[in-house]
Amino acid sequence: MFESETIAAIATAVVPQQGSIGIVRLSGRDAIAIARTLFQAPGRQAWESHRILYGYVRHPKTQQLVDEALLLIMQAPRSYTREDVVEFHCHGGIMPVQKVLQLCLEQGARLAQPGEFTLRAFLNGRLDLTQAESVADLVGSRSPAAVQAALAGLQGKLATPIREARATCLDILA
């Protein structure tokens, strides 16, 4: 596993008064602990992997309500990065997601660099290099053909022939 700090970022496009959901994602060994300090789930909801909890994001010191949200927990290695991952599904718009991100950073997460979640997925063996490049291509795609090409790369259709050619070359050299 790629050992590093816990990172956080807004995982959805943020446009003023556009979109009803905004997602703040954390990845790293402290992701769940940070979420526990910020998120209050009413009742007896289980904090288990691949569960969605309903509740409230509150400031950890003042208990001021920040947002009503859903929390998705994905424990390592069953996540995109193969690290513990938590996603706050907040109300869309700039203010709710920025406030939740700010609280995550105040609790010890570091702001993720562009592409850092995918970098961690690559370094932790979740994606190969062609798949990681395909994620970037998919995010930046501007045509249906570009989307299809990126999805093919993400499914490994570019890496498979390369692996087969490598195996053939190694057999010939053996």
PDB file of C-alpha atoms in Angstrom:
ATOM      1  CA  MET A   1       0.000   0.000   0.000  1.00  0.00           C
ATOM      2  CA  PHE A   2       1.064   3.550  -0.726  1.00  0.00           C
ATOM      3  CA  GLU A   3       1.528   5.047   2.736  1.00  0.00           C
ATOM      4  CA  SER A   4       0.902   8.763   2.879  1.00  0.00           C
ATOM      5  CA  GLU A   5      -1.156  11.482   4.414  1.00  0.00           C
ATOM      6  CA  THR A   6      -4.912  11.460   4.217  1.00  0.00           C
ATOM      7  CA  ILE A   7      -6.006  13.620   1.304  1.00  0.00           C
ATOM      8  CA  ALA A   8      -9.282  15.407   0.628  1.00  0.00           C
ATOM      9  CA  ALA A   9     -10.835  17.190  -2.335  1.00  0.00           C
ATOM     10  CA  ILE A  10     -14.112  18.205  -3.865  1.00  0.00           C
ATOM     11  CA  ALA A  11     -14.863  15.338  -6.255  1.00  0.00           C
ATOM     12  CA  THR A  12     -17.632  17.000  -8.264  1.00  0.00           C
ATOM     13  CA  ALA A  13     -17.671  20.050 -10.469  1.00  0.00           C
ATOM     14  CA  VAL A  14     -18.714  23.086  -8.466  1.00  0.00           C
ATOM     15  CA  VAL A  15     -20.665  25.695 -10.394  1.00  0.00           C
ATOM     16  CA  PRO A  16     -22.674  28.376  -8.580  1.00  0.00           C
ATOM     17  CA  GLN A  17     -26.335  27.334  -8.282  1.00  0.00           C
ATOM     18  CA  GLN A  18     -25.796  24.271 -10.498  1.00  0.00           C
ATOM     19  CA  GLY A  19     -26.127  20.652  -9.436  1.00  0.00           C
ATOM     20  CA  SER A  20     -27.949  19.386  -6.417  1.00  0.00           C
ATOM     21  CA  ILE A  21     -25.189  17.131  -5.030  1.00  0.00           C
ATOM     22  CA  GLY A  22     -21.589  17.938  -4.181  1.00  0.00           C
ATOM     23  CA  ILE A  23     -19.113  15.264  -3.098  1.00  0.00           C
ATOM     24  CA  VAL A  24     -16.098  15.705  -0.836  1.00  0.00           C
ATOM     25  CA  ARG A  25     -13.783  12.664  -0.937  1.00  0.00           C
ATOM     26  CA  LEU A  26     -11.115  11.630   1.551  1.00  0.00           C
ATOM     27  CA  SER A  27      -8.577   8.846   1.069  1.00  0.00           C
ATOM     28  CA  GLY A  28      -5.968   7.570   3.505  1.00  0.00           C
ATOM     29  CA  ARG A  29      -5.511   5.928   6.851  1.00  0.00           C
ATOM     30  CA  ASP A  30      -7.283   8.730   8.775  1.00  0.00           C
ATOM     31  CA  ALA A  31     -10.260   9.145   6.417  1.00  0.00           C
ATOM     32  CA  ILE A  32     -12.754   7.270   8.601  1.00  0.00           C
ATOM     33  CA  ALA A  33     -11.493   8.887  11.816  1.00  0.00           C
ATOM     34  CA  ILE A  34     -11.888  12.342  10.271  1.00  0.00           C
ATOM     35  CA  ALA A  35     -15.404  11.475   9.120  1.00  0.00           C
ATOM     36  CA  ARG A  36     -16.308  10.309  12.636  1.00  0.00           C
ATOM     37  CA  THR A  37     -15.344  13.715  14.058  1.00  0.00           C
ATOM     38  CA  LEU A  38     -17.512  15.582  11.541  1.00  0.00           C
ATOM     39  CA  PHE A  39     -20.513  13.353  10.824  1.00  0.00           C
ATOM     40  CA  GLN A  40     -23.370  12.519  13.167  1.00  0.00           C
ATOM     41  CA  ALA A  41     -25.682   9.722  12.094  1.00  0.00           C
ATOM     42  CA  PRO A  42     -28.937   9.578  14.046  1.00  0.00           C
ATOM     43  CA  GLY A  43     -30.070   6.265  15.483  1.00  0.00           C
ATOM     44  CA  ARG A  44     -27.992   3.120  15.301  1.00  0.00           C
ATOM     45  CA  GLN A  45     -26.636   3.243  11.771  1.00  0.00           C
ATOM     46  CA  ALA A  46     -23.666   0.913  11.324  1.00  0.00           C
ATOM     47  CA  TRP A  47     -20.363   2.445  10.235  1.00  0.00           C
ATOM     48  CA  GLU A  48     -19.531  -0.447   7.904  1.00  0.00           C
ATOM     49  CA  SER A  49     -17.766  -0.608   4.577  1.00  0.00           C
ATOM     50  CA  HIS A  50     -19.886   0.002   1.497  1.00  0.00           C
ATOM     51  CA  ARG A  51     -22.735   1.437   3.526  1.00  0.00           C
ATOM     52  CA  ILE A  52     -24.366   4.801   3.103  1.00  0.00           C
ATOM     53  CA  LEU A  53     -25.225   6.664   6.283  1.00  0.00           C
ATOM     54  CA  TYR A  54     -27.678   9.533   6.573  1.00  0.00           C
ATOM     55  CA  GLY A  55     -26.892  12.337   8.972  1.00  0.00           C
ATOM     56  CA  TYR A  56     -25.424  15.739   9.608  1.00  0.00           C
ATOM     57  CA  VAL A  57     -22.040  17.350   9.174  1.00  0.00           C
ATOM     58  CA  ARG A  58     -21.291  19.428  12.243  1.00  0.00           C
ATOM     59  CA  HIS A  59     -18.352  21.565  13.284  1.00  0.00           C
ATOM     60  CA  PRO A  60     -16.471  19.336  15.759  1.00  0.00           C
ATOM     61  CA  LYS A  61     -15.929  22.066  18.373  1.00  0.00           C
ATOM     62  CA  THR A  62     -19.055  24.216  18.152  1.00  0.00           C
ATOM     63  CA  GLN A  63     -21.457  21.496  16.936  1.00  0.00           C
ATOM     64  CA  GLN A  64     -22.816  24.081  14.485  1.00  0.00           C
ATOM     65  CA  LEU A  65     -24.752  22.390  11.690  1.00  0.00           C
ATOM     66  CA  VAL A  66     -22.856  22.579   8.387  1.00  0.00           C
ATOM     67  CA  ASP A  67     -25.040  20.403   6.145  1.00  0.00           C
ATOM     68  CA  GLU A  68     -27.409  17.474   5.995  1.00  0.00           C
ATOM     69  CA  ALA A  69     -25.579  14.773   4.056  1.00  0.00           C
ATOM     70  CA  LEU A  70     -25.013  11.159   3.145  1.00  0.00           C
ATOM     71  CA  LEU A  71     -21.735   9.479   4.047  1.00  0.00           C
ATOM     72  CA  LEU A  72     -20.297   6.623   1.997  1.00  0.00           C
ATOM     73  CA  ILE A  73     -17.609   4.496   3.647  1.00  0.00           C
ATOM     74  CA  MET A  74     -15.284   2.226   1.639  1.00  0.00           C
ATOM     75  CA  GLN A  75     -12.657   0.424   3.676  1.00  0.00           C
ATOM     76  CA  ALA A  76      -9.341  -0.644   2.175  1.00  0.00           C
ATOM     77  CA  PRO A  77      -8.679  -2.484  -0.034  1.00  0.00           C
ATOM     78  CA  ARG A  78     -12.200  -2.330  -1.517  1.00  0.00           C
ATOM     79  CA  SER A  79     -12.016   1.252  -2.762  1.00  0.00           C
ATOM     80  CA  TYR A  80     -10.808   3.204  -5.779  1.00  0.00           C
ATOM     81  CA  THR A  81      -7.447   3.968  -4.162  1.00  0.00           C
ATOM     82  CA  ARG A  82      -7.253   0.697  -2.175  1.00  0.00           C
ATOM     83  CA  GLU A  83      -7.066   2.917   0.915  1.00  0.00           C
ATOM     84  CA  ASP A  84      -9.847   3.801   3.325  1.00  0.00           C
ATOM     85  CA  VAL A  85     -12.107   6.198   1.405  1.00  0.00           C
ATOM     86  CA  VAL A  86     -14.971   8.311   2.690  1.00  0.00           C
ATOM     87  CA  GLU A  87     -17.290  10.476   0.627  1.00  0.00           C
ATOM     88  CA  PHE A  88     -19.557  13.192   2.003  1.00  0.00           C
ATOM     89  CA  HIS A  89     -22.510  13.614  -0.371  1.00  0.00           C
ATOM     90  CA  CYS A  90     -23.603  17.155   0.449  1.00  0.00           C
ATOM     91  CA  HIS A  91     -26.005  19.634  -1.021  1.00  0.00           C
ATOM     92  CA  GLY A  92     -24.584  21.069  -4.238  1.00  0.00           C
ATOM     93  CA  GLY A  93     -23.286  24.554  -4.731  1.00  0.00           C
ATOM     94  CA  ILE A  94     -20.128  26.189  -3.545  1.00  0.00           C
ATOM     95  CA  MET A  95     -20.689  26.885   0.146  1.00  0.00           C
ATOM     96  CA  PRO A  96     -21.686  23.464   1.553  1.00  0.00           C
ATOM     97  CA  VAL A  97     -18.902  21.507  -0.143  1.00  0.00           C
ATOM     98  CA  GLN A  98     -16.253  24.132   0.563  1.00  0.00           C
ATOM     99  CA  LYS A  99     -17.191  24.180   4.248  1.00  0.00           C
ATOM    100  CA  VAL A 100     -17.081  20.377   4.515  1.00  0.00           C
ATOM    101  CA  LEU A 101     -13.713  20.333   2.723  1.00  0.00           C
ATOM    102  CA  GLN A 102     -12.390  23.056   5.040  1.00  0.00           C
ATOM    103  CA  LEU A 103     -13.424  21.012   8.096  1.00  0.00           C
ATOM    104  CA  CYS A 104     -11.697  17.917   6.681  1.00  0.00           C
ATOM    105  CA  LEU A 105      -8.506  19.919   6.225  1.00  0.00           C
ATOM    106  CA  GLU A 106      -8.784  21.314   9.758  1.00  0.00           C
ATOM    107  CA  GLN A 107      -8.996  17.725  11.044  1.00  0.00           C
ATOM    108  CA  GLY A 108      -5.672  16.821   9.436  1.00  0.00           C
ATOM    109  CA  ALA A 109      -6.354  15.919   5.822  1.00  0.00           C
ATOM    110  CA  ARG A 110      -4.251  17.540   3.131  1.00  0.00           C
ATOM    111  CA  LEU A 111      -5.758  19.066  -0.011  1.00  0.00           C
ATOM    112  CA  ALA A 112      -5.324  16.557  -2.833  1.00  0.00           C
ATOM    113  CA  GLN A 113      -3.489  17.583  -5.964  1.00  0.00           C
ATOM    114  CA  PRO A 114      -5.299  17.158  -9.311  1.00  0.00           C
ATOM    115  CA  GLY A 115      -5.208  13.463 -10.219  1.00  0.00           C
ATOM    116  CA  GLU A 116      -3.872  12.362  -6.836  1.00  0.00           C
ATOM    117  CA  PHE A 117      -6.691   9.898  -6.131  1.00  0.00           C
ATOM    118  CA  THR A 118      -5.923   8.193  -9.450  1.00  0.00           C
ATOM    119  CA  LEU A 119      -2.188   8.334  -8.688  1.00  0.00           C
ATOM    120  CA  ARG A 120      -2.829   6.473  -5.445  1.00  0.00           C
ATOM    121  CA  ALA A 121      -4.972   3.925  -7.290  1.00  0.00           C
ATOM    122  CA  PHE A 122      -2.034   3.366  -9.660  1.00  0.00           C
ATOM    123  CA  LEU A 123       0.628   3.214  -6.929  1.00  0.00           C
ATOM    124  CA  ASN A 124      -1.501   0.786  -4.911  1.00  0.00           C
ATOM    125  CA  GLY A 125      -1.963  -1.556  -7.886  1.00  0.00           C
ATOM    126  CA  ARG A 126      -5.637  -0.815  -8.493  1.00  0.00           C
ATOM    127  CA  LEU A 127      -4.964   0.609 -11.984  1.00  0.00           C
ATOM    128  CA  ASP A 128      -2.169   0.064 -14.470  1.00  0.00           C
ATOM    129  CA  LEU A 129      -0.599   3.043 -16.222  1.00  0.00           C
ATOM    130  CA  THR A 130      -2.831   2.820 -19.306  1.00  0.00           C
ATOM    131  CA  GLN A 131      -5.929   2.745 -17.102  1.00  0.00           C
ATOM    132  CA  ALA A 132      -4.725   5.736 -15.078  1.00  0.00           C
ATOM    133  CA  GLU A 133      -4.146   7.675 -18.295  1.00  0.00           C
ATOM    134  CA  SER A 134      -7.614   6.625 -19.453  1.00  0.00           C
ATOM    135  CA  VAL A 135      -9.161   8.162 -16.328  1.00  0.00           C
ATOM    136  CA  ALA A 136      -7.572  11.500 -17.247  1.00  0.00           C
ATOM    137  CA  ASP A 137      -8.756  11.064 -20.838  1.00  0.00           C
ATOM    138  CA  LEU A 138     -12.300  10.307 -19.689  1.00  0.00           C
ATOM    139  CA  VAL A 139     -12.450  13.339 -17.402  1.00  0.00           C
ATOM    140  CA  GLY A 140     -11.203  15.581 -20.216  1.00  0.00           C
ATOM    141  CA  SER A 141     -13.185  13.997 -23.051  1.00  0.00           C
ATOM    142  CA  ARG A 142     -15.169  16.311 -25.312  1.00  0.00           C
ATOM    143  CA  SER A 143     -16.799  13.904 -27.740  1.00  0.00           C
ATOM    144  CA  PRO A 144     -18.667  10.589 -27.625  1.00  0.00           C
ATOM    145  CA  ALA A 145     -15.767   8.925 -29.462  1.00  0.00           C
ATOM    146  CA  ALA A 146     -13.283  10.205 -26.882  1.00  0.00           C
ATOM    147  CA  VAL A 147     -15.496   8.851 -24.087  1.00  0.00           C
ATOM    148  CA  GLN A 148     -15.637   5.421 -25.733  1.00  0.00           C
ATOM    149  CA  ALA A 149     -11.861   5.343 -26.297  1.00  0.00           C
ATOM    150  CA  ALA A 150     -11.202   6.308 -22.674  1.00  0.00           C
ATOM    151  CA  LEU A 151     -13.660   3.705 -21.379  1.00  0.00           C
ATOM    152  CA  ALA A 152     -11.968   1.033 -23.497  1.00  0.00           C
ATOM    153  CA  GLY A 153      -8.627   1.995 -21.970  1.00  0.00           C
ATOM    154  CA  LEU A 154     -10.113   1.966 -18.486  1.00  0.00           C
ATOM    155  CA  GLN A 155     -11.407  -1.574 -19.084  1.00  0.00           C
ATOM    156  CA  GLY A 156      -7.886  -2.672 -19.999  1.00  0.00           C
ATOM    157  CA  LYS A 157      -8.398  -3.019 -23.744  1.00  0.00           C
ATOM    158  CA  LEU A 158      -5.188  -1.097 -24.447  1.00  0.00           C
ATOM    159  CA  ALA A 159      -3.091  -2.904 -21.835  1.00  0.00           C
ATOM    160  CA  THR A 160      -4.163  -6.436 -22.823  1.00  0.00           C
ATOM    161  CA  PRO A 161      -2.483  -6.464 -26.266  1.00  0.00           C
ATOM    162  CA  ILE A 162       0.625  -4.883 -24.739  1.00  0.00           C
ATOM    163  CA  ARG A 163       0.809  -7.613 -22.073  1.00  0.00           C
ATOM    164  CA  GLU A 164       0.296 -10.291 -24.726  1.00  0.00           C
ATOM    165  CA  ALA A 165       3.059  -8.830 -26.922  1.00  0.00           C
ATOM    166  CA  ARG A 166       5.379  -8.671 -23.914  1.00  0.00           C
ATOM    167  CA  ALA A 167       4.671 -12.307 -23.054  1.00  0.00           C
ATOM    168  CA  THR A 168       5.353 -13.328 -26.654  1.00  0.00           C
ATOM    169  CA  CYS A 169       8.657 -11.434 -26.670  1.00  0.00           C
ATOM    170  CA  LEU A 170       9.706 -13.050 -23.384  1.00  0.00           C
ATOM    171  CA  ASP A 171       8.829 -16.500 -24.759  1.00  0.00           C
ATOM    172  CA  ILE A 172      10.943 -15.848 -27.844  1.00  0.00           C
ATOM    173  CA  LEU A 173      13.885 -14.691 -25.728  1.00  0.00           C
ATOM    174  CA  ALA A 174      13.630 -17.653 -23.339  1.00  0.00           C
TER     175      ALA A 174
END
